[in-house]
Coordinates of C-alpha atoms in Angstrom, one line a residue:
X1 CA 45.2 97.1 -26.7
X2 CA 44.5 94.0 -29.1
X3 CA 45.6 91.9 -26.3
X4 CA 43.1 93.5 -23.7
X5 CA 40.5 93.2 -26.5
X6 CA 41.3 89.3 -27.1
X7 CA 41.3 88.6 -23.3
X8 CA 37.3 90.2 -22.9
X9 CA 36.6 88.5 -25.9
X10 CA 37.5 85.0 -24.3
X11 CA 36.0 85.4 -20.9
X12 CA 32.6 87.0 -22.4
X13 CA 32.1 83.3 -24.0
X14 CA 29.4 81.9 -22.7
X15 CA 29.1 78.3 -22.1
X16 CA 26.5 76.2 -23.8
X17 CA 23.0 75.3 -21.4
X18 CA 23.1 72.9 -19.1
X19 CA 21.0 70.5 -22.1
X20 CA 23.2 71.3 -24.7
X21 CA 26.1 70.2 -22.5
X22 CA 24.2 66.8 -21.7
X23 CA 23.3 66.0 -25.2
X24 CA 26.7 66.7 -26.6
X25 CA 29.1 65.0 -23.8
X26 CA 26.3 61.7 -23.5
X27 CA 27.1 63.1 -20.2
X28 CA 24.9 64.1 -17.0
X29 CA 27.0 65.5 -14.2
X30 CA 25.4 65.4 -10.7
X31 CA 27.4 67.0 -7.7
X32 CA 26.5 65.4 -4.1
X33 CA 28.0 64.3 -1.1
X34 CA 28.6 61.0 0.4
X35 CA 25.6 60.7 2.7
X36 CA 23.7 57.4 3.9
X37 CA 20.5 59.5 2.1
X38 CA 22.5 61.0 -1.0
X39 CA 25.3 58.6 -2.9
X40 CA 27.5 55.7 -0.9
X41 CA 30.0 52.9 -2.5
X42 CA 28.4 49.3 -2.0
X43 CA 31.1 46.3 -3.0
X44 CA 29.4 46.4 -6.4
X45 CA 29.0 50.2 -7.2
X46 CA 27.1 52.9 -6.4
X47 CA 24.2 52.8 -4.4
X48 CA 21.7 55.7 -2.6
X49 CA 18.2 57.4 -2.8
X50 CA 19.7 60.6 -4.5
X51 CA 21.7 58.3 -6.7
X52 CA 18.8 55.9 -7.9
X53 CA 17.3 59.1 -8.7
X54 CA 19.5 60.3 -10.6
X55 CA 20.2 57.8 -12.6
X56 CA 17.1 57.2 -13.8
X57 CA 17.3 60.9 -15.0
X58 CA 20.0 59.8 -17.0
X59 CA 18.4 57.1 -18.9
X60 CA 15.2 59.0 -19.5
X61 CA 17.4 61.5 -21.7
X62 CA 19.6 58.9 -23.2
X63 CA 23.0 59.7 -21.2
X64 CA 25.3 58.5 -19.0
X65 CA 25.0 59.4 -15.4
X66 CA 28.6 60.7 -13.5
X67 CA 28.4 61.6 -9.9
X68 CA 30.6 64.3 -8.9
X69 CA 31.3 63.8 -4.9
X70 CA 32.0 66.9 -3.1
X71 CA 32.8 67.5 0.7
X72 CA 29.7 69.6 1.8
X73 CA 26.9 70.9 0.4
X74 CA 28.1 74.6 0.1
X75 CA 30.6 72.5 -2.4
X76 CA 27.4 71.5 -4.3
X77 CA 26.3 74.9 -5.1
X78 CA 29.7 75.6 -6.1
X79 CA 29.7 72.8 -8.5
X80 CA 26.5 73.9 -10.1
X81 CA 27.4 77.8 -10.5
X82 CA 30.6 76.9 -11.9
X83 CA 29.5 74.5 -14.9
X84 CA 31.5 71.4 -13.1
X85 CA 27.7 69.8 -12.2
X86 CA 24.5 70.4 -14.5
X87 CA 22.3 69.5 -11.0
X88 CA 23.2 69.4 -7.4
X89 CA 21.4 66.4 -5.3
X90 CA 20.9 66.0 -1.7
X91 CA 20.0 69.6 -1.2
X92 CA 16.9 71.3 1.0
X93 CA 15.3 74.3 -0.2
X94 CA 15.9 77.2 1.6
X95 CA 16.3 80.8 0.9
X96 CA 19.4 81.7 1.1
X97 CA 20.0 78.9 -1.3
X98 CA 17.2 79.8 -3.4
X99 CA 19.0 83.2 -4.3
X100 CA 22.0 81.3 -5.6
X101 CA 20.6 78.4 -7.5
X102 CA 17.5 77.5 -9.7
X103 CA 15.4 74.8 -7.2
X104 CA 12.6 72.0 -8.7
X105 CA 9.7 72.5 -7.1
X106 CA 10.5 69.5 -4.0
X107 CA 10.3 65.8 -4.5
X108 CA 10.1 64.6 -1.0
X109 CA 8.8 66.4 2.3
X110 CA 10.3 65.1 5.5
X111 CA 9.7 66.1 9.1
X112 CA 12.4 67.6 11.4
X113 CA 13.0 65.9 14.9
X114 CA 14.5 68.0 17.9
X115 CA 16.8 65.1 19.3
X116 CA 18.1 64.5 23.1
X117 CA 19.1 62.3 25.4
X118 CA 17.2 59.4 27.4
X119 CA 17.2 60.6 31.2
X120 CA 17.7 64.0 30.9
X121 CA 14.7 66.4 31.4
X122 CA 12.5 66.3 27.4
X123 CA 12.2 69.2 25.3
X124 CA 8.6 70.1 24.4
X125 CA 9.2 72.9 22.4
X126 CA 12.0 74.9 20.9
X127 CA 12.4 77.1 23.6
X128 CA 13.1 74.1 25.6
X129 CA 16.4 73.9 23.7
X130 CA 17.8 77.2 24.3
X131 CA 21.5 77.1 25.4
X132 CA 21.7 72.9 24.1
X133 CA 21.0 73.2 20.7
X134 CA 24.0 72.1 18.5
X135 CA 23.5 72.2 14.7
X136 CA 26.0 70.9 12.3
X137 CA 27.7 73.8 9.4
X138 CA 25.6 73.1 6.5
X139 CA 22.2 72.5 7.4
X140 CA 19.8 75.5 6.5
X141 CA 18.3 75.1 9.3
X142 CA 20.2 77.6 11.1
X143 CA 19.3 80.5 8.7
X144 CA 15.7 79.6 9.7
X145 CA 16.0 79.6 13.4
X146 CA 18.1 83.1 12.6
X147 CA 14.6 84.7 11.2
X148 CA 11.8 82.9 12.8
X149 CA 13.2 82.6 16.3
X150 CA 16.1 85.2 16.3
X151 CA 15.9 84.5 20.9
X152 CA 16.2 81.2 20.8
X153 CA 20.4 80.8 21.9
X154 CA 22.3 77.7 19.5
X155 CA 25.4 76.6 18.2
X156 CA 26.7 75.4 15.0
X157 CA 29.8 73.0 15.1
X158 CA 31.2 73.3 11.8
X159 CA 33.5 70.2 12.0
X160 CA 30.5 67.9 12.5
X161 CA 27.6 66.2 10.4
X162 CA 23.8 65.7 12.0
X163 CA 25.0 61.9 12.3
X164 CA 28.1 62.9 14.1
X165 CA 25.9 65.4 16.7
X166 CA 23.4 62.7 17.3
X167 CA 26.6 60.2 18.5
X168 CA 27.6 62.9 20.8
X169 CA 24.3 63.4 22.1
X170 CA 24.3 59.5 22.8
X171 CA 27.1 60.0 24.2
X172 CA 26.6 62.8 26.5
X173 CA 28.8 65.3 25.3
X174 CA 26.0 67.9 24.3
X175 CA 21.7 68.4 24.8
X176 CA 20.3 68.4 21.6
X177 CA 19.9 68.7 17.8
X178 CA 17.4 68.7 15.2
X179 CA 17.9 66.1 12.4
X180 CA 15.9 64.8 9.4
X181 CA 12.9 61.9 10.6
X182 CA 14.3 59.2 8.7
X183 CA 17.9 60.0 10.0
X184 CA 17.0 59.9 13.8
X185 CA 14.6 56.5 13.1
X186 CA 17.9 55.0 11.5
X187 CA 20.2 56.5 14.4
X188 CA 18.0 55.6 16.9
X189 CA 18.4 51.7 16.1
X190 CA 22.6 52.5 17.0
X191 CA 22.0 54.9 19.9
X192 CA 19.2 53.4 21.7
X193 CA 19.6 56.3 24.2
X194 CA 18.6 59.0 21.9
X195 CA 14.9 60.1 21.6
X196 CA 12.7 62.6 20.3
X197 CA 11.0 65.3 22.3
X198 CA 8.8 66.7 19.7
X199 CA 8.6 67.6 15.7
X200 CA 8.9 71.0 14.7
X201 CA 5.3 71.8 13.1
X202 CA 6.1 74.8 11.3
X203 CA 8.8 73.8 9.1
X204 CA 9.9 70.5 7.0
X205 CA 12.9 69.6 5.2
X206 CA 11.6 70.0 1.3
X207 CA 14.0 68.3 -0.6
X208 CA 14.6 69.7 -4.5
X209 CA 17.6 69.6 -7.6
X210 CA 19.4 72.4 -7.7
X211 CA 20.2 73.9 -11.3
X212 CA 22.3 77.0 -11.9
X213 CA 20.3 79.9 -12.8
X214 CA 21.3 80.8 -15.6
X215 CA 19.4 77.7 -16.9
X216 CA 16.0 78.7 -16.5
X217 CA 14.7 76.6 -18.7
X218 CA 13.2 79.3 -21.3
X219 CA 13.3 76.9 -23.7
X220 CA 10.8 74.0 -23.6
X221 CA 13.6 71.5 -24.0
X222 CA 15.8 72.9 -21.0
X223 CA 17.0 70.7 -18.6
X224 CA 15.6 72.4 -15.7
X225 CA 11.6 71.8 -17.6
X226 CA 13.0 68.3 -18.4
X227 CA 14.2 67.5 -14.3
X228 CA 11.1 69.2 -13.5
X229 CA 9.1 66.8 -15.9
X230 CA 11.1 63.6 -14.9
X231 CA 10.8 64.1 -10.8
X232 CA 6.5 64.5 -11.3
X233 CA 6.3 61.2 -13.3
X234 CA 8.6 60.0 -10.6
X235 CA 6.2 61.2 -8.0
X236 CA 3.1 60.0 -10.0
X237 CA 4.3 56.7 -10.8
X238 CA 5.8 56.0 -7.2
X239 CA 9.2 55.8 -8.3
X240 CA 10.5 58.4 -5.1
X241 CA 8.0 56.3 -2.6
X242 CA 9.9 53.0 -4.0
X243 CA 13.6 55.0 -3.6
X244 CA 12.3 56.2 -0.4
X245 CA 10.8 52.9 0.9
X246 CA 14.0 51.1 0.1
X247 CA 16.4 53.2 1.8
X248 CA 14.4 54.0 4.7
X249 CA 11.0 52.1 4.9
X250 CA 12.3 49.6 7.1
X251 CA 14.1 52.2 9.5
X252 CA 11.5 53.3 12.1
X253 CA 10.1 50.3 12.8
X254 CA 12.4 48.2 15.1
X255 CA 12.6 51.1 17.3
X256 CA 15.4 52.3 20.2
X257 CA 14.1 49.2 22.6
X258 CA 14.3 46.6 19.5
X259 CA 17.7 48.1 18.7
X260 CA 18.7 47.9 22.9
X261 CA 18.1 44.5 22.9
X262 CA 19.4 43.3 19.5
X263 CA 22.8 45.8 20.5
X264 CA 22.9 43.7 23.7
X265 CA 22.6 40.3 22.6
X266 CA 25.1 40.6 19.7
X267 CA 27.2 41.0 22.6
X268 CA 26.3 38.1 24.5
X269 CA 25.1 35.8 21.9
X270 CA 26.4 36.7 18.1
X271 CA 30.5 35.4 18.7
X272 CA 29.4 31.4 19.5
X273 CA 27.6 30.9 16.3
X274 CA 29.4 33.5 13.9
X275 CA 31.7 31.4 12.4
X276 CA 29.1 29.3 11.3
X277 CA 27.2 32.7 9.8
X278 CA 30.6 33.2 8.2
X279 CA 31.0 30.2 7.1
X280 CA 27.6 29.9 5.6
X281 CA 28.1 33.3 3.5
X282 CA 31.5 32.2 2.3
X283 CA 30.7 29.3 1.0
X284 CA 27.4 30.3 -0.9
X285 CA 28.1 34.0 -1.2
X286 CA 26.1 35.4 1.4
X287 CA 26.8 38.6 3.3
X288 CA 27.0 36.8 6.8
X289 CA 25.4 39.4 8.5
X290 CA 22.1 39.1 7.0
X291 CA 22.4 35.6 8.0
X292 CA 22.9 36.4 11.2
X293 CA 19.7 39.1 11.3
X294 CA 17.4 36.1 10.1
X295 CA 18.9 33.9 13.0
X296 CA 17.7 36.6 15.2
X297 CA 14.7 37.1 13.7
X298 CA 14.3 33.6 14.0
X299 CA 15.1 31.9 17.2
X300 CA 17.0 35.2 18.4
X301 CA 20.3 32.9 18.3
X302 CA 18.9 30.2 20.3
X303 CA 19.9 26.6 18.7
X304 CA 17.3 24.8 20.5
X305 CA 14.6 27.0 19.9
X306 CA 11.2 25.2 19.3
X307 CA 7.7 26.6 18.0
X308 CA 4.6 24.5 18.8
X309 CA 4.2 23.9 15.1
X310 CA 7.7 22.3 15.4
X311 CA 10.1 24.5 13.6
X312 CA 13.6 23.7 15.6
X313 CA 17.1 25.4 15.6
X314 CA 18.6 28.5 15.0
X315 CA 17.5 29.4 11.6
X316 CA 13.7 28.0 12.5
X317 CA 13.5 24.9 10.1
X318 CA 10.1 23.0 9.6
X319 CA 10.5 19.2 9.2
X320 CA 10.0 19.4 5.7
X321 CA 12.5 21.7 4.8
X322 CA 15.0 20.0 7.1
X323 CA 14.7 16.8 4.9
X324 CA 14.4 18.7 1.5
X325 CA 17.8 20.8 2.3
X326 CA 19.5 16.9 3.6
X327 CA 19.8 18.6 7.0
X328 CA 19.3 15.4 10.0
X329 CA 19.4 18.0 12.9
X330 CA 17.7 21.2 13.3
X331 CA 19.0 21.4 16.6
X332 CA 22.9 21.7 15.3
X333 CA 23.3 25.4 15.0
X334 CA 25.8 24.6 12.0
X335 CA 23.4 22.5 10.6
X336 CA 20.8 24.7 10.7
X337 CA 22.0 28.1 9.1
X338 CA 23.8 25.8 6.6
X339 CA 20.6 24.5 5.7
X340 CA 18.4 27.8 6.2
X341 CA 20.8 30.0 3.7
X342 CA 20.4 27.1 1.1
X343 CA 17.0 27.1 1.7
X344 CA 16.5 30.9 0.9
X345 CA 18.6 30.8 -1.9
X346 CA 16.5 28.4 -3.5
X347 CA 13.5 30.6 -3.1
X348 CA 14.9 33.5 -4.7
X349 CA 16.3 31.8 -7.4
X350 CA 12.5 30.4 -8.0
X351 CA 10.9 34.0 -7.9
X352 CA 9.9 35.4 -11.1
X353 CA 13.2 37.1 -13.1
X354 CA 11.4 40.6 -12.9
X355 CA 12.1 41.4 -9.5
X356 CA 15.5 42.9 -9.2
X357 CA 18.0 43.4 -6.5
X358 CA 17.8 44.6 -3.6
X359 CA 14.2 44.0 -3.7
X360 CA 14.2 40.2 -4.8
X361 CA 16.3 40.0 -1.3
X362 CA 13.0 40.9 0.2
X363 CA 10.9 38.7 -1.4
X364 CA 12.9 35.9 -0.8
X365 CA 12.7 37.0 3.2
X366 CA 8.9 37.0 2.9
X367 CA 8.7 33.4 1.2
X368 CA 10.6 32.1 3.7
X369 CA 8.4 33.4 6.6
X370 CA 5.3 33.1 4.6
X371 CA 5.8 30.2 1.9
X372 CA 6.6 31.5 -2.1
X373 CA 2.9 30.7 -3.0
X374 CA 1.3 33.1 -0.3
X375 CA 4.2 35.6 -1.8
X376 CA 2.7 34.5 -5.9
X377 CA -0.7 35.2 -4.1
X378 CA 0.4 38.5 -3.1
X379 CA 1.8 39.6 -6.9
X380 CA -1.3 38.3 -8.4
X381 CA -3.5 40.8 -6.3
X382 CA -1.0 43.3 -7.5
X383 CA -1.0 42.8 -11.1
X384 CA -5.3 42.3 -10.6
X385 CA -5.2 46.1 -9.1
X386 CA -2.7 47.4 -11.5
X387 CA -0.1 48.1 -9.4
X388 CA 4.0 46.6 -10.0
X389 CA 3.9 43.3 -8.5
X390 CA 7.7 43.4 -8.9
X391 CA 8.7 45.9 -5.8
X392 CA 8.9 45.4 -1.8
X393 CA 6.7 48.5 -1.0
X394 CA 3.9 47.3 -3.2
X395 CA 4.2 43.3 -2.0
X396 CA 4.7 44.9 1.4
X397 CA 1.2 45.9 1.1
X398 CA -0.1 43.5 -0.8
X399 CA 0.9 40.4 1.4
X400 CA -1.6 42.5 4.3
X401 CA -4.5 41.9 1.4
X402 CA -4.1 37.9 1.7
X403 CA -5.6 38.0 5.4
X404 CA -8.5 40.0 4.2
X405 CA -12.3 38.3 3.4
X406 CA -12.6 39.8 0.0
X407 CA -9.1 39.1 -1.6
X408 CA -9.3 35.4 -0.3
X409 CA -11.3 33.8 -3.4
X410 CA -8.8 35.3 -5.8
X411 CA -5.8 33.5 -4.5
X412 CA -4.8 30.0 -5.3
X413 CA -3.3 29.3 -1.7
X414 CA -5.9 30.7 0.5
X415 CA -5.6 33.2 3.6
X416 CA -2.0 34.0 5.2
X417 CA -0.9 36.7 8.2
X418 CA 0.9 38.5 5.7
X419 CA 1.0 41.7 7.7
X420 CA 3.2 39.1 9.9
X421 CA 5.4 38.3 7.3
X422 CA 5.9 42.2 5.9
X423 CA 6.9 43.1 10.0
X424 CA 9.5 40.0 9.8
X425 CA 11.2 41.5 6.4
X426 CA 11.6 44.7 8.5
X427 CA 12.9 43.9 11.6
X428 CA 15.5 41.6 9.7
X429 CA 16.7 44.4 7.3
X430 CA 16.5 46.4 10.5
X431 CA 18.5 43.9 12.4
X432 CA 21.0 43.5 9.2
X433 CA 21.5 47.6 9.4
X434 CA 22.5 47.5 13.1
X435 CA 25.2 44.4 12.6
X436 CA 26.8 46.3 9.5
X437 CA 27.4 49.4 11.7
X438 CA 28.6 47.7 14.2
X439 CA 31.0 45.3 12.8
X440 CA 32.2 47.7 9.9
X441 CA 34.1 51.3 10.9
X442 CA 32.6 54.0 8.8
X443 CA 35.5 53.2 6.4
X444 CA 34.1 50.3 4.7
X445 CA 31.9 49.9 1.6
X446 CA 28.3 49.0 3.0
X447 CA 27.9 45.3 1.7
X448 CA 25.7 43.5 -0.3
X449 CA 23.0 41.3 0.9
X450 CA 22.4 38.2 -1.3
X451 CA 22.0 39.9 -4.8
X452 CA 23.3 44.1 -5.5
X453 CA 24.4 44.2 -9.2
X454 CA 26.9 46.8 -10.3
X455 CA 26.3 49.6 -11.5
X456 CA 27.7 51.2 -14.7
X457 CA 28.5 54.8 -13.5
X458 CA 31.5 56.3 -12.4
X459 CA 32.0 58.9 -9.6
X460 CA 34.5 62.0 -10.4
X461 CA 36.2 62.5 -6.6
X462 CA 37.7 65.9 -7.8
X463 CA 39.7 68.4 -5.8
X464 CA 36.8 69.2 -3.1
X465 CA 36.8 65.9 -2.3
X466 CA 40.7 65.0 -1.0
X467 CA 39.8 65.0 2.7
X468 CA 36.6 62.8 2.3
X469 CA 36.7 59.3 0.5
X470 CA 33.9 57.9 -1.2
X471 CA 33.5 55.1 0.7
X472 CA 32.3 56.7 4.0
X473 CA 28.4 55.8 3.9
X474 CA 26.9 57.5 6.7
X475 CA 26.7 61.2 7.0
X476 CA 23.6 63.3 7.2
X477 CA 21.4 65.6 5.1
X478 CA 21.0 69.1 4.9
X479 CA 18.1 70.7 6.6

């Protein structure tokens, strides 16, 4: 009978709330799942939107951030009921995970694509799908087609992610999904034969933290009022439109016809010059393949490109910069990107120390379309309209200003088509996407570009995630 008595007494214990557990460990434990949108390995650490997120939590109470990277997102809610996670990232709201979880009000709102293939006859509405529609395991999506349209006739493959569905739709092998905005604009750039009939207008994919619910934050110090508190100054201050601008900004605007043709000419172009990409990055610790993206951009892999204002080669070289960088032939491909990598090193080691990685990248990009004084210009007119002259999404905006009548006496170097020079940043990060897919199996860390620094968090694998390594980058969200 004592023994009985001592075994209730041990499993009535209670653990401590989720903020007691924080504060007392210097620990905050955030279950996701390796997702191109959620938490991937870079060379240098951890990288992603849900990540950068997180982390920030972390410093804003003081703790250390540890991501805890579990195989699906049923696993999430898992790791949040059971006290292994304080929050669960990477998660849509939905009702039947609303009954088993505590949700933040949502953070970021994205439309839904319905997703088919080029030359076969285009959906126009959901009907349209009936029969085709394949959606992957652990999307909510399904749930809501359950209720709202219990006619319409759909599978759910539960071996495969939204990414993986989209590949097969490329491929032929079945009609149609219904994927996250961002993730088709991003897919579309690989699988130039995918498209979008129409976006669903009566539903979105509302993105929230997950918290168990036994922390309901009745005190005013709970960590579910605190993660509400942090993700609304996130909001306000533009932190998620930065996250979300970084990740996917530059993702709808090459387009499936930009991507055809870029896909297409790595294959007839890319292999004469690479080893001079290659042997560019090697030397001065470059990720080749953005190299290659600006060569593109630039002369699209033609060495004896010419402009009428006489840039020459591969890599686009004015006179001027030619002689400053001791290079005596524009016209010599190896020449060329030798001198053009040099050259856009030197302007981001020039820029201002306040703009960080990966966003000083981008700078450096602009300066060398635009000139570093027109990219000076455009952080003035930023710090003049109180806004952080030391991100891409504000310079991106910025740098349209220096074309514009009124902004023109406040500059020192005068009018510039910086909406030009914004476009070139985005089809070459667009470009530098498409060559890391397609020269790295899904195995491989996604690179650096010219400046990622570590990051000092750890990521806890665990049991749930034996059968799926850290370092895949690309899967899909939920619904």
């Amino acid at each position: 009978m004592l023994i009985g008595a001592g075994v209730l007494l041990t499993t009535c214990v209670h653990r401590p709330a989720a903020l007691t557990q924080v504060q007392r460990s210097g620990v905050l434990r955030v279950a996701t799942v390796n997702s191109a949108s959620t938490y991937y390995l870079g060379p240098h650490g951890p990288k992603g939107f849900e990540y950068d997120l997180a982390r920030g939590f972390g410093r804003s109470l003081g703790v250390k951030l540890k991501m805890i990277i579990v195989p699906d997102r049923a696993a999430i809610l898992r790791a949040v009921n059971s006290g292994r996670a304080q929050i669960g990232a990477g998660l849509a709201i939905s009702p039947g995970r609303d009954a088993r979880v505590r949700f933040t009000p949502p953070y970021l709102s994205t439309p839904l694509d319905a997703v088919y293939r080029q030359h076969t006859s285009k959906p126009a509405k959901l009907a349209d799908l009936s029969g085709q529609l394949v959606l992957p395991d652990d999307t909510a999506l399904a749930d809501w087609l359950h209720r709202r349209h219990p006619d319409l006739e759909f599978s759910v493959d539960r071996t495969a992610n939204t990414e993986e569905l989209m590949a097969r739709i490329a491929h032929g092998d079945i009609g149609a999904t219904v994927a996250n905005a961002d993730l088709v604009a991003m897919n579309q750039r690989y699988y130039p034969k995918l498209r979008v009939g129409f976006t669903l207008t009566d539903v979105r994919q509302q993105m929230a933290w997950a918290l168990a619910g036994a922390d309901l934050g009745r005190r005013r110090d709970g960590l579910y009022n605190k993660a509400i508190a942090y993700l609304e100054q996130a909001r306000a201050k533009g932190r998620i439109k930065i996250l979300h601008n970084r990740y996917f900004g530059h993702a709808a605007r090459l387009g499936f016809v930009g991507g055809a043709e870029f896909a297409r000419q790595v294959k007839k172009r890319l292999d004469r010059w690479k080893r001079y990409f290659k042997k560019a990055g090697k030397e001065y610790g470059v990720d080749w393949r953005l190299l290659a993206a600006i060569g593109y951009q630039e002369s699209r892999w033609n060495a004896k490109a010419a402009s009428p204002t006489h840039v020459r080669g591969i890599m686009m070289l004015t006179r001027s910069t030619a002689e400053r960088m001791n290079i005596d032939n524009r016209s010599n491909p190896q020449q060329s990107i030798d001198g053009g990598t040099r050259y856009l090193l030197q302007l981001r080691k020039r820029l201002p120390k306040a703009i960080k990685p990966p966003d000083r990248t981008w700078f450096a990009l602009a300066a060398y379309n635009l000139g570093l004084g027109h990219v000076l210009d455009a952080r003035r007119l930023l710090k003049q309209a109180g806004r952080d002259p030391n991100v891409w999404v504000n310079l991106r905006d910025a740098l349209g200003w220096l074309s514009e009548k009124r902004y023109l006496d406040q500059t020192r170097y005068g009018y510039a088509q910086g909406k030009q020079a914004a476009a070139y940043v985005s089809d070459i990060r667009a470009y530098y996407d498409i060559l890391m897919w397609m020269t790295s199996d899904k195995h491989q860390h996604k690179p650096a570009a010219l400046d990622e620094q570590p990051s000092a968090s750890g990521a806890d694998q665990g049991d749930d995630d034996k059968n799926n390594p850290p370092d895949i980058s690309i899967t899909s969200p939920a619904f």
